[in-house]
Amino acid sequence: MFSPWTKSGAGTSFWMAARAVMGLHGDGTCFADRSPPLHDINRKHMDKKVVITEMHGSVLIVRLASPENRNSLTIELREQLGEAIDLADRDPAVRAVYLTADGPTFCSGGDFKMLKTQCDPWPVHRRFRNLSRWLIPLISLNKPVVVGVRGHAVGGGMGLALTGDVVVIGESTKLMSGFFRLGTVPDVGMMYHLPRLIGMARAKNFLFANATMLAPEALELGLAAKVVPDHEVYDAGLAEAVRLSEGPAEVMGLAKNIMARSFESSMSEMFAYEGFGAVLAMSNPEFREGLDAAISGRQADFVKAATGRPAHTAKVA
């Protein structure tokens, strides 16, 4: 029979699992404790606002707003995106995030102007070290993330699209690799997410061919949950985010972070993560509300259970 206890010290494996599930470092400090200070995203970068945020009920809408640059991953965009995700993480009123973009291109990937002048070892090292300020918090956010994609998502822009727990795309969407065309390795999580999502062989075939994936193939492979006409992407993605925000959002966030460990963890380790996750989930008021609703045959109101206020039911504009 599996036991989380080890000979090296009572409870060692159990507490390793506990730290992993709760988002703790090896020294016991929380990931959130090491995040940068929360800034007012409406004060910083006032001269060049390239990420816009707004609340819709319990959903934080995060919009890439630099269509003149095809929403490329400039320093300003990455910093402002990190601040938006930090806000989503810290604000209990936010129960889901909807990431989308203005203009005909979702994200064109790396900023070529920046790459021409900052490709020496140390600037590159600093740039990738700063992934912990925006990309990793987005991937590991303890709340559901929906991404709405229309038009091109190229290179790192495709990597950004794949951070969504649910991805809604338009009929014109083109997911493009392009890394080897530039002579660089795939980044922005592409080598982490793509093999997990479609398998190692398909990922290699796609990346090595500098291929372009159209909407029907993305849907068939499971990269997209839904394909809609381009003009419906925003509303369809927002509706999905609203639906998730009205579910047990924090518990879903916990579950997704446990699932993210499944490829590199043993069966015994996953059982330990599941067990500790269940301990946390069943101590959450959302679980008590869901169980009571199931027993009494009514619709659960997870938002009210978690926040004390009823779910926002306003229609998407």
PDB file of C-alpha atoms in Angstrom:
ATOM      1  CA  MET A   1       0.000   0.000   0.000  1.00  0.00           C
ATOM      2  CA  PHE A   2       1.271   3.473  -0.856  1.00  0.00           C
ATOM      3  CA  SER A   3       2.385   5.613   2.061  1.00  0.00           C
ATOM      4  CA  PRO A   4       3.594   9.218   1.810  1.00  0.00           C
ATOM      5  CA  TRP A   5       5.879   8.677   4.793  1.00  0.00           C
ATOM      6  CA  THR A   6       9.558   7.913   4.219  1.00  0.00           C
ATOM      7  CA  LYS A   7      12.401   6.367   6.181  1.00  0.00           C
ATOM      8  CA  SER A   8      14.462   9.528   5.897  1.00  0.00           C
ATOM      9  CA  GLY A   9      12.157  11.391   8.249  1.00  0.00           C
ATOM     10  CA  ALA A  10       8.513  11.103   9.191  1.00  0.00           C
ATOM     11  CA  GLY A  11       6.366  13.004   6.779  1.00  0.00           C
ATOM     12  CA  THR A  12       9.170  14.151   4.437  1.00  0.00           C
ATOM     13  CA  SER A  13       7.415  13.155   1.205  1.00  0.00           C
ATOM     14  CA  PHE A  14       4.080  14.333   2.544  1.00  0.00           C
ATOM     15  CA  TRP A  15       5.369  17.813   3.315  1.00  0.00           C
ATOM     16  CA  MET A  16       7.231  17.991   0.004  1.00  0.00           C
ATOM     17  CA  ALA A  17       3.889  17.305  -1.657  1.00  0.00           C
ATOM     18  CA  ALA A  18       2.193  19.826   0.607  1.00  0.00           C
ATOM     19  CA  ARG A  19       4.698  22.548  -0.298  1.00  0.00           C
ATOM     20  CA  ALA A  20       4.293  21.782  -3.994  1.00  0.00           C
ATOM     21  CA  VAL A  21       0.498  21.910  -3.878  1.00  0.00           C
ATOM     22  CA  MET A  22       0.440  25.126  -1.857  1.00  0.00           C
ATOM     23  CA  GLY A  23       3.075  26.800  -4.057  1.00  0.00           C
ATOM     24  CA  LEU A  24       5.935  26.836  -1.575  1.00  0.00           C
ATOM     25  CA  HIS A  25       9.667  26.976  -2.172  1.00  0.00           C
ATOM     26  CA  GLY A  26      11.962  24.446  -0.558  1.00  0.00           C
ATOM     27  CA  ASP A  27      12.680  26.824   2.324  1.00  0.00           C
ATOM     28  CA  GLY A  28       8.962  27.096   3.102  1.00  0.00           C
ATOM     29  CA  THR A  29       8.404  30.585   1.733  1.00  0.00           C
ATOM     30  CA  CYS A  30       5.464  31.126  -0.605  1.00  0.00           C
ATOM     31  CA  PHE A  31       5.852  32.015  -4.283  1.00  0.00           C
ATOM     32  CA  ALA A  32       3.666  35.049  -3.616  1.00  0.00           C
ATOM     33  CA  ASP A  33       6.088  36.202  -0.905  1.00  0.00           C
ATOM     34  CA  ARG A  34       8.814  36.525  -3.529  1.00  0.00           C
ATOM     35  CA  SER A  35       6.725  38.304  -6.120  1.00  0.00           C
ATOM     36  CA  PRO A  36       7.460  41.960  -6.857  1.00  0.00           C
ATOM     37  CA  PRO A  37       5.472  44.542  -4.901  1.00  0.00           C
ATOM     38  CA  LEU A  38       1.985  45.239  -6.172  1.00  0.00           C
ATOM     39  CA  HIS A  39       1.993  48.399  -8.239  1.00  0.00           C
ATOM     40  CA  ASP A  40      -0.909  50.452  -9.396  1.00  0.00           C
ATOM     41  CA  ILE A  41      -0.939  49.458 -13.057  1.00  0.00           C
ATOM     42  CA  ASN A  42      -2.765  52.678 -13.900  1.00  0.00           C
ATOM     43  CA  ARG A  43       0.157  54.759 -12.525  1.00  0.00           C
ATOM     44  CA  LYS A  44       3.162  52.985 -13.966  1.00  0.00           C
ATOM     45  CA  HIS A  45       4.102  53.259 -17.651  1.00  0.00           C
ATOM     46  CA  MET A  46       1.567  56.065 -18.112  1.00  0.00           C
ATOM     47  CA  ASP A  47       3.502  57.230 -21.164  1.00  0.00           C
ATOM     48  CA  LYS A  48       2.960  53.941 -22.997  1.00  0.00           C
ATOM     49  CA  LYS A  49      -0.015  51.858 -21.920  1.00  0.00           C
ATOM     50  CA  VAL A  50       0.180  48.572 -23.825  1.00  0.00           C
ATOM     51  CA  VAL A  51      -1.807  46.318 -21.479  1.00  0.00           C
ATOM     52  CA  ILE A  52      -5.325  47.375 -20.469  1.00  0.00           C
ATOM     53  CA  THR A  53      -7.232  45.795 -17.588  1.00  0.00           C
ATOM     54  CA  GLU A  54     -10.873  46.006 -16.562  1.00  0.00           C
ATOM     55  CA  MET A  55     -13.220  44.029 -14.360  1.00  0.00           C
ATOM     56  CA  HIS A  56     -16.322  42.295 -15.709  1.00  0.00           C
ATOM     57  CA  GLY A  57     -18.071  40.824 -12.699  1.00  0.00           C
ATOM     58  CA  SER A  58     -15.491  38.460 -11.177  1.00  0.00           C
ATOM     59  CA  VAL A  59     -13.406  38.289 -14.367  1.00  0.00           C
ATOM     60  CA  LEU A  60     -10.283  40.392 -14.865  1.00  0.00           C
ATOM     61  CA  ILE A  61     -10.020  41.180 -18.576  1.00  0.00           C
ATOM     62  CA  VAL A  62      -6.382  41.651 -19.624  1.00  0.00           C
ATOM     63  CA  ARG A  63      -6.044  43.113 -23.113  1.00  0.00           C
ATOM     64  CA  LEU A  64      -2.849  43.447 -25.126  1.00  0.00           C
ATOM     65  CA  ALA A  65      -3.252  46.921 -26.572  1.00  0.00           C
ATOM     66  CA  SER A  66      -0.355  47.577 -28.916  1.00  0.00           C
ATOM     67  CA  PRO A  67      -1.791  46.674 -32.331  1.00  0.00           C
ATOM     68  CA  GLU A  68       0.604  49.065 -34.097  1.00  0.00           C
ATOM     69  CA  ASN A  69       3.408  46.711 -32.966  1.00  0.00           C
ATOM     70  CA  ARG A  70       1.284  43.616 -33.551  1.00  0.00           C
ATOM     71  CA  ASN A  71       1.280  43.219 -29.755  1.00  0.00           C
ATOM     72  CA  SER A  72       4.903  42.084 -29.802  1.00  0.00           C
ATOM     73  CA  LEU A  73       6.526  41.110 -26.503  1.00  0.00           C
ATOM     74  CA  THR A  74       8.255  44.398 -25.779  1.00  0.00           C
ATOM     75  CA  ILE A  75       9.713  45.151 -22.371  1.00  0.00           C
ATOM     76  CA  GLU A  76       6.744  47.417 -21.618  1.00  0.00           C
ATOM     77  CA  LEU A  77       4.211  44.771 -22.557  1.00  0.00           C
ATOM     78  CA  ARG A  78       5.901  42.067 -20.479  1.00  0.00           C
ATOM     79  CA  GLU A  79       6.200  44.325 -17.429  1.00  0.00           C
ATOM     80  CA  GLN A  80       2.604  45.501 -17.630  1.00  0.00           C
ATOM     81  CA  LEU A  81       1.340  41.976 -18.228  1.00  0.00           C
ATOM     82  CA  GLY A  82       3.231  40.856 -15.124  1.00  0.00           C
ATOM     83  CA  GLU A  83       1.614  43.630 -13.073  1.00  0.00           C
ATOM     84  CA  ALA A  84      -1.834  42.630 -14.322  1.00  0.00           C
ATOM     85  CA  ILE A  85      -1.278  38.993 -13.370  1.00  0.00           C
ATOM     86  CA  ASP A  86       0.071  40.063  -9.978  1.00  0.00           C
ATOM     87  CA  LEU A  87      -3.136  42.034  -9.461  1.00  0.00           C
ATOM     88  CA  ALA A  88      -5.225  39.010 -10.442  1.00  0.00           C
ATOM     89  CA  ASP A  89      -3.320  36.828  -8.006  1.00  0.00           C
ATOM     90  CA  ARG A  90      -3.657  39.193  -5.045  1.00  0.00           C
ATOM     91  CA  ASP A  91      -7.230  40.433  -5.491  1.00  0.00           C
ATOM     92  CA  PRO A  92      -9.798  37.950  -4.098  1.00  0.00           C
ATOM     93  CA  ALA A  93     -12.509  39.652  -6.164  1.00  0.00           C
ATOM     94  CA  VAL A  94     -10.820  38.239  -9.289  1.00  0.00           C
ATOM     95  CA  ARG A  95     -11.996  34.653  -9.841  1.00  0.00           C
ATOM     96  CA  ALA A  96     -10.878  34.201 -13.460  1.00  0.00           C
ATOM     97  CA  VAL A  97      -8.709  35.968 -16.036  1.00  0.00           C
ATOM     98  CA  TYR A  98      -9.531  36.580 -19.678  1.00  0.00           C
ATOM     99  CA  LEU A  99      -6.454  37.377 -21.788  1.00  0.00           C
ATOM    100  CA  THR A 100      -7.079  38.725 -25.285  1.00  0.00           C
ATOM    101  CA  ALA A 101      -5.700  41.347 -27.672  1.00  0.00           C
ATOM    102  CA  ASP A 102      -6.633  44.371 -29.749  1.00  0.00           C
ATOM    103  CA  GLY A 103      -6.155  44.428 -33.505  1.00  0.00           C
ATOM    104  CA  PRO A 104      -5.882  41.724 -36.162  1.00  0.00           C
ATOM    105  CA  THR A 105      -2.851  40.019 -34.539  1.00  0.00           C
ATOM    106  CA  PHE A 106      -2.973  38.366 -31.130  1.00  0.00           C
ATOM    107  CA  CYS A 107       0.802  38.546 -30.583  1.00  0.00           C
ATOM    108  CA  SER A 108       3.684  38.557 -33.067  1.00  0.00           C
ATOM    109  CA  GLY A 109       6.227  37.233 -30.557  1.00  0.00           C
ATOM    110  CA  GLY A 110       9.614  38.799 -29.876  1.00  0.00           C
ATOM    111  CA  ASP A 111      10.340  42.480 -30.394  1.00  0.00           C
ATOM    112  CA  PHE A 112      12.792  42.474 -33.321  1.00  0.00           C
ATOM    113  CA  LYS A 113      14.109  45.965 -32.507  1.00  0.00           C
ATOM    114  CA  MET A 114      14.991  44.868 -28.999  1.00  0.00           C
ATOM    115  CA  LEU A 115      16.520  41.579 -30.191  1.00  0.00           C
ATOM    116  CA  LYS A 116      18.891  43.414 -32.549  1.00  0.00           C
ATOM    117  CA  THR A 117      20.471  45.336 -29.678  1.00  0.00           C
ATOM    118  CA  GLN A 118      20.025  42.972 -26.708  1.00  0.00           C
ATOM    119  CA  CYS A 119      21.257  39.565 -27.840  1.00  0.00           C
ATOM    120  CA  ASP A 120      24.502  39.444 -25.847  1.00  0.00           C
ATOM    121  CA  PRO A 121      24.619  36.843 -23.046  1.00  0.00           C
ATOM    122  CA  TRP A 122      23.757  39.043 -20.068  1.00  0.00           C
ATOM    123  CA  PRO A 123      20.771  40.888 -21.596  1.00  0.00           C
ATOM    124  CA  VAL A 124      19.394  37.538 -22.745  1.00  0.00           C
ATOM    125  CA  HIS A 125      19.984  36.024 -19.307  1.00  0.00           C
ATOM    126  CA  ARG A 126      18.192  38.916 -17.587  1.00  0.00           C
ATOM    127  CA  ARG A 127      15.280  38.684 -20.005  1.00  0.00           C
ATOM    128  CA  PHE A 128      14.741  34.992 -19.322  1.00  0.00           C
ATOM    129  CA  ARG A 129      15.335  35.414 -15.592  1.00  0.00           C
ATOM    130  CA  ASN A 130      12.445  37.885 -15.606  1.00  0.00           C
ATOM    131  CA  LEU A 131      10.050  35.199 -16.835  1.00  0.00           C
ATOM    132  CA  SER A 132       9.397  34.703 -13.129  1.00  0.00           C
ATOM    133  CA  ARG A 133       7.779  38.137 -13.084  1.00  0.00           C
ATOM    134  CA  TRP A 134       5.145  37.562 -15.768  1.00  0.00           C
ATOM    135  CA  LEU A 135       5.070  34.201 -17.587  1.00  0.00           C
ATOM    136  CA  ILE A 136       5.433  31.756 -14.705  1.00  0.00           C
ATOM    137  CA  PRO A 137       2.868  33.610 -12.547  1.00  0.00           C
ATOM    138  CA  LEU A 138       0.451  33.507 -15.493  1.00  0.00           C
ATOM    139  CA  ILE A 139       0.911  29.765 -16.028  1.00  0.00           C
ATOM    140  CA  SER A 140       0.660  28.925 -12.325  1.00  0.00           C
ATOM    141  CA  LEU A 141      -2.096  31.383 -11.413  1.00  0.00           C
ATOM    142  CA  ASN A 142      -4.415  29.733  -8.870  1.00  0.00           C
ATOM    143  CA  LYS A 143      -7.442  30.814 -10.883  1.00  0.00           C
ATOM    144  CA  PRO A 144      -8.757  29.773 -14.314  1.00  0.00           C
ATOM    145  CA  VAL A 145      -7.256  31.576 -17.317  1.00  0.00           C
ATOM    146  CA  VAL A 146      -9.064  31.857 -20.644  1.00  0.00           C
ATOM    147  CA  VAL A 147      -7.234  33.131 -23.741  1.00  0.00           C
ATOM    148  CA  GLY A 148      -9.067  34.545 -26.743  1.00  0.00           C
ATOM    149  CA  VAL A 149      -6.991  34.474 -29.939  1.00  0.00           C
ATOM    150  CA  ARG A 150      -7.722  36.093 -33.281  1.00  0.00           C
ATOM    151  CA  GLY A 151      -5.334  36.341 -36.214  1.00  0.00           C
ATOM    152  CA  HIS A 152      -1.655  35.456 -35.903  1.00  0.00           C
ATOM    153  CA  ALA A 153       0.042  34.105 -32.781  1.00  0.00           C
ATOM    154  CA  VAL A 154       3.688  33.820 -33.766  1.00  0.00           C
ATOM    155  CA  GLY A 155       6.629  32.319 -31.864  1.00  0.00           C
ATOM    156  CA  GLY A 156       6.443  33.576 -28.306  1.00  0.00           C
ATOM    157  CA  GLY A 157       2.952  34.830 -29.121  1.00  0.00           C
ATOM    158  CA  MET A 158       1.894  31.237 -29.665  1.00  0.00           C
ATOM    159  CA  GLY A 159       3.577  30.370 -26.372  1.00  0.00           C
ATOM    160  CA  LEU A 160       1.526  33.084 -24.692  1.00  0.00           C
ATOM    161  CA  ALA A 161      -1.679  31.719 -26.228  1.00  0.00           C
ATOM    162  CA  LEU A 162      -0.931  28.251 -24.845  1.00  0.00           C
ATOM    163  CA  THR A 163      -0.843  29.558 -21.265  1.00  0.00           C
ATOM    164  CA  GLY A 164      -4.633  29.454 -21.238  1.00  0.00           C
ATOM    165  CA  ASP A 165      -6.463  26.726 -19.373  1.00  0.00           C
ATOM    166  CA  VAL A 166      -9.130  27.222 -22.033  1.00  0.00           C
ATOM    167  CA  VAL A 167      -8.282  28.717 -25.438  1.00  0.00           C
ATOM    168  CA  VAL A 168     -10.956  30.148 -27.744  1.00  0.00           C
ATOM    169  CA  ILE A 169      -9.776  31.023 -31.255  1.00  0.00           C
ATOM    170  CA  GLY A 170     -11.169  32.708 -34.334  1.00  0.00           C
ATOM    171  CA  GLU A 171     -11.521  31.111 -37.733  1.00  0.00           C
ATOM    172  CA  SER A 172      -8.616  33.208 -39.082  1.00  0.00           C
ATOM    173  CA  THR A 173      -6.223  32.160 -36.321  1.00  0.00           C
ATOM    174  CA  LYS A 174      -2.780  31.023 -37.385  1.00  0.00           C
ATOM    175  CA  LEU A 175      -0.478  29.512 -34.762  1.00  0.00           C
ATOM    176  CA  MET A 176       3.050  29.834 -36.077  1.00  0.00           C
ATOM    177  CA  SER A 177       6.413  28.537 -34.879  1.00  0.00           C
ATOM    178  CA  GLY A 178       9.094  30.598 -36.611  1.00  0.00           C
ATOM    179  CA  PHE A 179      11.839  30.122 -34.015  1.00  0.00           C
ATOM    180  CA  PHE A 180      14.197  28.145 -36.220  1.00  0.00           C
ATOM    181  CA  ARG A 181      13.633  30.637 -39.023  1.00  0.00           C
ATOM    182  CA  LEU A 182      15.445  33.083 -36.718  1.00  0.00           C
ATOM    183  CA  GLY A 183      17.978  30.505 -35.543  1.00  0.00           C
ATOM    184  CA  THR A 184      16.883  30.451 -31.911  1.00  0.00           C
ATOM    185  CA  VAL A 185      15.273  27.897 -29.605  1.00  0.00           C
ATOM    186  CA  PRO A 186      11.525  28.011 -28.888  1.00  0.00           C
ATOM    187  CA  ASP A 187      10.708  30.029 -25.790  1.00  0.00           C
ATOM    188  CA  VAL A 188       7.829  31.539 -23.773  1.00  0.00           C
ATOM    189  CA  GLY A 189       6.970  28.060 -22.563  1.00  0.00           C
ATOM    190  CA  MET A 190       6.657  26.460 -25.994  1.00  0.00           C
ATOM    191  CA  MET A 191       9.007  23.584 -25.153  1.00  0.00           C
ATOM    192  CA  TYR A 192       7.131  23.027 -21.901  1.00  0.00           C
ATOM    193  CA  HIS A 193       3.533  23.233 -23.117  1.00  0.00           C
ATOM    194  CA  LEU A 194       3.547  21.936 -26.681  1.00  0.00           C
ATOM    195  CA  PRO A 195       4.913  18.392 -26.021  1.00  0.00           C
ATOM    196  CA  ARG A 196       2.490  18.052 -23.108  1.00  0.00           C
ATOM    197  CA  LEU A 197      -0.479  19.205 -25.160  1.00  0.00           C
ATOM    198  CA  ILE A 198       0.047  17.383 -28.468  1.00  0.00           C
ATOM    199  CA  GLY A 199       2.880  14.905 -27.788  1.00  0.00           C
ATOM    200  CA  MET A 200       6.627  15.050 -28.363  1.00  0.00           C
ATOM    201  CA  ALA A 201       6.618  13.784 -31.966  1.00  0.00           C
ATOM    202  CA  ARG A 202       3.965  16.245 -33.156  1.00  0.00           C
ATOM    203  CA  ALA A 203       5.681  19.073 -31.264  1.00  0.00           C
ATOM    204  CA  LYS A 204       9.021  18.337 -32.953  1.00  0.00           C
ATOM    205  CA  ASN A 205       7.406  18.041 -36.364  1.00  0.00           C
ATOM    206  CA  PHE A 206       5.656  21.383 -35.918  1.00  0.00           C
ATOM    207  CA  LEU A 207       8.636  23.284 -34.525  1.00  0.00           C
ATOM    208  CA  PHE A 208      11.301  21.835 -36.835  1.00  0.00           C
ATOM    209  CA  ALA A 209       9.175  22.573 -39.896  1.00  0.00           C
ATOM    210  CA  ASN A 210       8.600  26.216 -38.864  1.00  0.00           C
ATOM    211  CA  ALA A 211       5.025  25.221 -39.463  1.00  0.00           C
ATOM    212  CA  THR A 212       1.752  27.123 -39.327  1.00  0.00           C
ATOM    213  CA  MET A 213      -1.278  25.553 -37.652  1.00  0.00           C
ATOM    214  CA  LEU A 214      -4.721  26.691 -38.755  1.00  0.00           C
ATOM    215  CA  ALA A 215      -7.808  26.821 -36.570  1.00  0.00           C
ATOM    216  CA  PRO A 216      -9.350  23.441 -37.568  1.00  0.00           C
ATOM    217  CA  GLU A 217      -6.119  21.569 -36.766  1.00  0.00           C
ATOM    218  CA  ALA A 218      -5.708  23.408 -33.464  1.00  0.00           C
ATOM    219  CA  LEU A 219      -9.232  22.359 -32.511  1.00  0.00           C
ATOM    220  CA  GLU A 220      -8.668  18.759 -33.584  1.00  0.00           C
ATOM    221  CA  LEU A 221      -5.434  18.512 -31.553  1.00  0.00           C
ATOM    222  CA  GLY A 222      -7.059  20.032 -28.485  1.00  0.00           C
ATOM    223  CA  LEU A 223      -4.995  23.232 -28.404  1.00  0.00           C
ATOM    224  CA  ALA A 224      -8.245  25.150 -28.802  1.00  0.00           C
ATOM    225  CA  ALA A 225     -11.461  24.367 -26.963  1.00  0.00           C
ATOM    226  CA  LYS A 226     -13.633  26.236 -29.447  1.00  0.00           C
ATOM    227  CA  VAL A 227     -13.396  27.893 -32.876  1.00  0.00           C
ATOM    228  CA  VAL A 228     -15.777  30.773 -33.600  1.00  0.00           C
ATOM    229  CA  PRO A 229     -16.049  33.489 -36.272  1.00  0.00           C
ATOM    230  CA  ASP A 230     -13.470  36.209 -35.683  1.00  0.00           C
ATOM    231  CA  HIS A 231     -16.022  38.822 -34.638  1.00  0.00           C
ATOM    232  CA  GLU A 232     -17.316  36.484 -31.922  1.00  0.00           C
ATOM    233  CA  VAL A 233     -13.956  35.680 -30.290  1.00  0.00           C
ATOM    234  CA  TYR A 234     -14.085  38.391 -27.641  1.00  0.00           C
ATOM    235  CA  ASP A 235     -17.595  37.590 -26.448  1.00  0.00           C
ATOM    236  CA  ALA A 236     -17.136  33.808 -26.650  1.00  0.00           C
ATOM    237  CA  GLY A 237     -13.916  33.938 -24.634  1.00  0.00           C
ATOM    238  CA  LEU A 238     -15.408  36.301 -22.064  1.00  0.00           C
ATOM    239  CA  ALA A 239     -18.470  34.093 -21.679  1.00  0.00           C
ATOM    240  CA  GLU A 240     -16.209  31.121 -20.965  1.00  0.00           C
ATOM    241  CA  ALA A 241     -14.262  33.140 -18.388  1.00  0.00           C
ATOM    242  CA  VAL A 242     -17.509  34.206 -16.707  1.00  0.00           C
ATOM    243  CA  ARG A 243     -18.661  30.579 -16.587  1.00  0.00           C
ATOM    244  CA  LEU A 244     -15.420  29.485 -14.928  1.00  0.00           C
ATOM    245  CA  SER A 245     -15.489  32.422 -12.500  1.00  0.00           C
ATOM    246  CA  GLU A 246     -18.875  31.207 -11.276  1.00  0.00           C
ATOM    247  CA  GLY A 247     -17.489  27.742 -10.518  1.00  0.00           C
ATOM    248  CA  PRO A 248     -15.171  26.715  -7.660  1.00  0.00           C
ATOM    249  CA  ALA A 249     -12.439  28.936  -9.078  1.00  0.00           C
ATOM    250  CA  GLU A 250      -9.820  28.564  -6.363  1.00  0.00           C
ATOM    251  CA  VAL A 251     -10.219  24.788  -6.292  1.00  0.00           C
ATOM    252  CA  MET A 252      -9.856  24.668 -10.087  1.00  0.00           C
ATOM    253  CA  GLY A 253      -6.662  26.693  -9.747  1.00  0.00           C
ATOM    254  CA  LEU A 254      -5.362  24.191  -7.210  1.00  0.00           C
ATOM    255  CA  ALA A 255      -6.240  21.274  -9.498  1.00  0.00           C
ATOM    256  CA  LYS A 256      -4.507  22.755 -12.538  1.00  0.00           C
ATOM    257  CA  ASN A 257      -1.279  23.241 -10.602  1.00  0.00           C
ATOM    258  CA  ILE A 258      -1.389  19.630  -9.452  1.00  0.00           C
ATOM    259  CA  MET A 259      -2.030  18.424 -13.012  1.00  0.00           C
ATOM    260  CA  ALA A 260       0.956  20.458 -14.221  1.00  0.00           C
ATOM    261  CA  ARG A 261       3.194  18.108 -12.201  1.00  0.00           C
ATOM    262  CA  SER A 262       1.812  14.888 -13.688  1.00  0.00           C
ATOM    263  CA  PHE A 263       4.443  14.407 -16.406  1.00  0.00           C
ATOM    264  CA  GLU A 264       7.482  14.582 -14.146  1.00  0.00           C
ATOM    265  CA  SER A 265       5.972  12.992 -11.021  1.00  0.00           C
ATOM    266  CA  SER A 266       5.610   9.342 -10.092  1.00  0.00           C
ATOM    267  CA  MET A 267       2.234   7.754  -9.441  1.00  0.00           C
ATOM    268  CA  SER A 268       2.918   7.788  -5.706  1.00  0.00           C
ATOM    269  CA  GLU A 269       3.840  11.460  -5.791  1.00  0.00           C
ATOM    270  CA  MET A 270       0.673  12.305  -7.717  1.00  0.00           C
ATOM    271  CA  PHE A 271      -1.429  10.426  -5.164  1.00  0.00           C
ATOM    272  CA  ALA A 272       0.238  12.475  -2.427  1.00  0.00           C
ATOM    273  CA  TYR A 273      -0.504  15.714  -4.313  1.00  0.00           C
ATOM    274  CA  GLU A 274      -4.097  14.609  -4.883  1.00  0.00           C
ATOM    275  CA  GLY A 275      -4.532  13.749  -1.233  1.00  0.00           C
ATOM    276  CA  PHE A 276      -3.208  17.030   0.051  1.00  0.00           C
ATOM    277  CA  GLY A 277      -5.192  18.887  -2.625  1.00  0.00           C
ATOM    278  CA  ALA A 278      -8.356  17.185  -1.390  1.00  0.00           C
ATOM    279  CA  VAL A 279      -7.544  18.240   2.183  1.00  0.00           C
ATOM    280  CA  LEU A 280      -7.350  21.871   1.053  1.00  0.00           C
ATOM    281  CA  ALA A 281     -10.361  21.693  -1.279  1.00  0.00           C
ATOM    282  CA  MET A 282     -12.663  20.123   1.294  1.00  0.00           C
ATOM    283  CA  SER A 283     -11.789  22.795   3.843  1.00  0.00           C
ATOM    284  CA  ASN A 284     -12.876  25.470   1.342  1.00  0.00           C
ATOM    285  CA  PRO A 285     -16.370  27.015   1.641  1.00  0.00           C
ATOM    286  CA  GLU A 286     -16.834  26.307  -2.073  1.00  0.00           C
ATOM    287  CA  PHE A 287     -16.760  22.565  -1.347  1.00  0.00           C
ATOM    288  CA  ARG A 288     -19.342  22.875   1.422  1.00  0.00           C
ATOM    289  CA  GLU A 289     -21.581  24.882  -0.905  1.00  0.00           C
ATOM    290  CA  GLY A 290     -21.163  22.389  -3.764  1.00  0.00           C
ATOM    291  CA  LEU A 291     -21.896  19.403  -1.541  1.00  0.00           C
ATOM    292  CA  ASP A 292     -24.950  21.043   0.051  1.00  0.00           C
ATOM    293  CA  ALA A 293     -26.269  22.050  -3.369  1.00  0.00           C
ATOM    294  CA  ALA A 294     -25.814  18.521  -4.739  1.00  0.00           C
ATOM    295  CA  ILE A 295     -27.623  16.978  -1.754  1.00  0.00           C
ATOM    296  CA  SER A 296     -30.501  19.460  -1.863  1.00  0.00           C
ATOM    297  CA  GLY A 297     -30.812  19.392  -5.658  1.00  0.00           C
ATOM    298  CA  ARG A 298     -30.214  23.105  -6.266  1.00  0.00           C
ATOM    299  CA  GLN A 299     -27.712  25.144  -8.282  1.00  0.00           C
ATOM    300  CA  ALA A 300     -24.536  25.875  -6.327  1.00  0.00           C
ATOM    301  CA  ASP A 301     -23.536  29.510  -5.836  1.00  0.00           C
ATOM    302  CA  PHE A 302     -19.779  29.214  -5.441  1.00  0.00           C
ATOM    303  CA  VAL A 303     -19.222  32.968  -5.694  1.00  0.00           C
ATOM    304  CA  LYS A 304     -21.510  33.684  -2.752  1.00  0.00           C
ATOM    305  CA  ALA A 305     -19.910  30.896  -0.735  1.00  0.00           C
ATOM    306  CA  ALA A 306     -16.437  32.326  -1.309  1.00  0.00           C
ATOM    307  CA  THR A 307     -17.129  36.062  -1.211  1.00  0.00           C
ATOM    308  CA  GLY A 308     -20.486  36.527   0.505  1.00  0.00           C
ATOM    309  CA  ARG A 309     -22.059  38.060  -2.598  1.00  0.00           C
ATOM    310  CA  PRO A 310     -24.119  36.322  -5.318  1.00  0.00           C
ATOM    311  CA  ALA A 311     -22.633  35.407  -8.675  1.00  0.00           C
ATOM    312  CA  HIS A 312     -22.565  38.210 -11.261  1.00  0.00           C
ATOM    313  CA  THR A 313     -25.136  37.331 -13.895  1.00  0.00           C
ATOM    314  CA  ALA A 314     -24.893  40.289 -16.248  1.00  0.00           C
ATOM    315  CA  LYS A 315     -24.867  39.350 -19.924  1.00  0.00           C
ATOM    316  CA  VAL A 316     -21.719  39.791 -21.973  1.00  0.00           C
ATOM    317  CA  ALA A 317     -22.038  42.988 -24.006  1.00  0.00           C
TER     318      ALA A 317
END
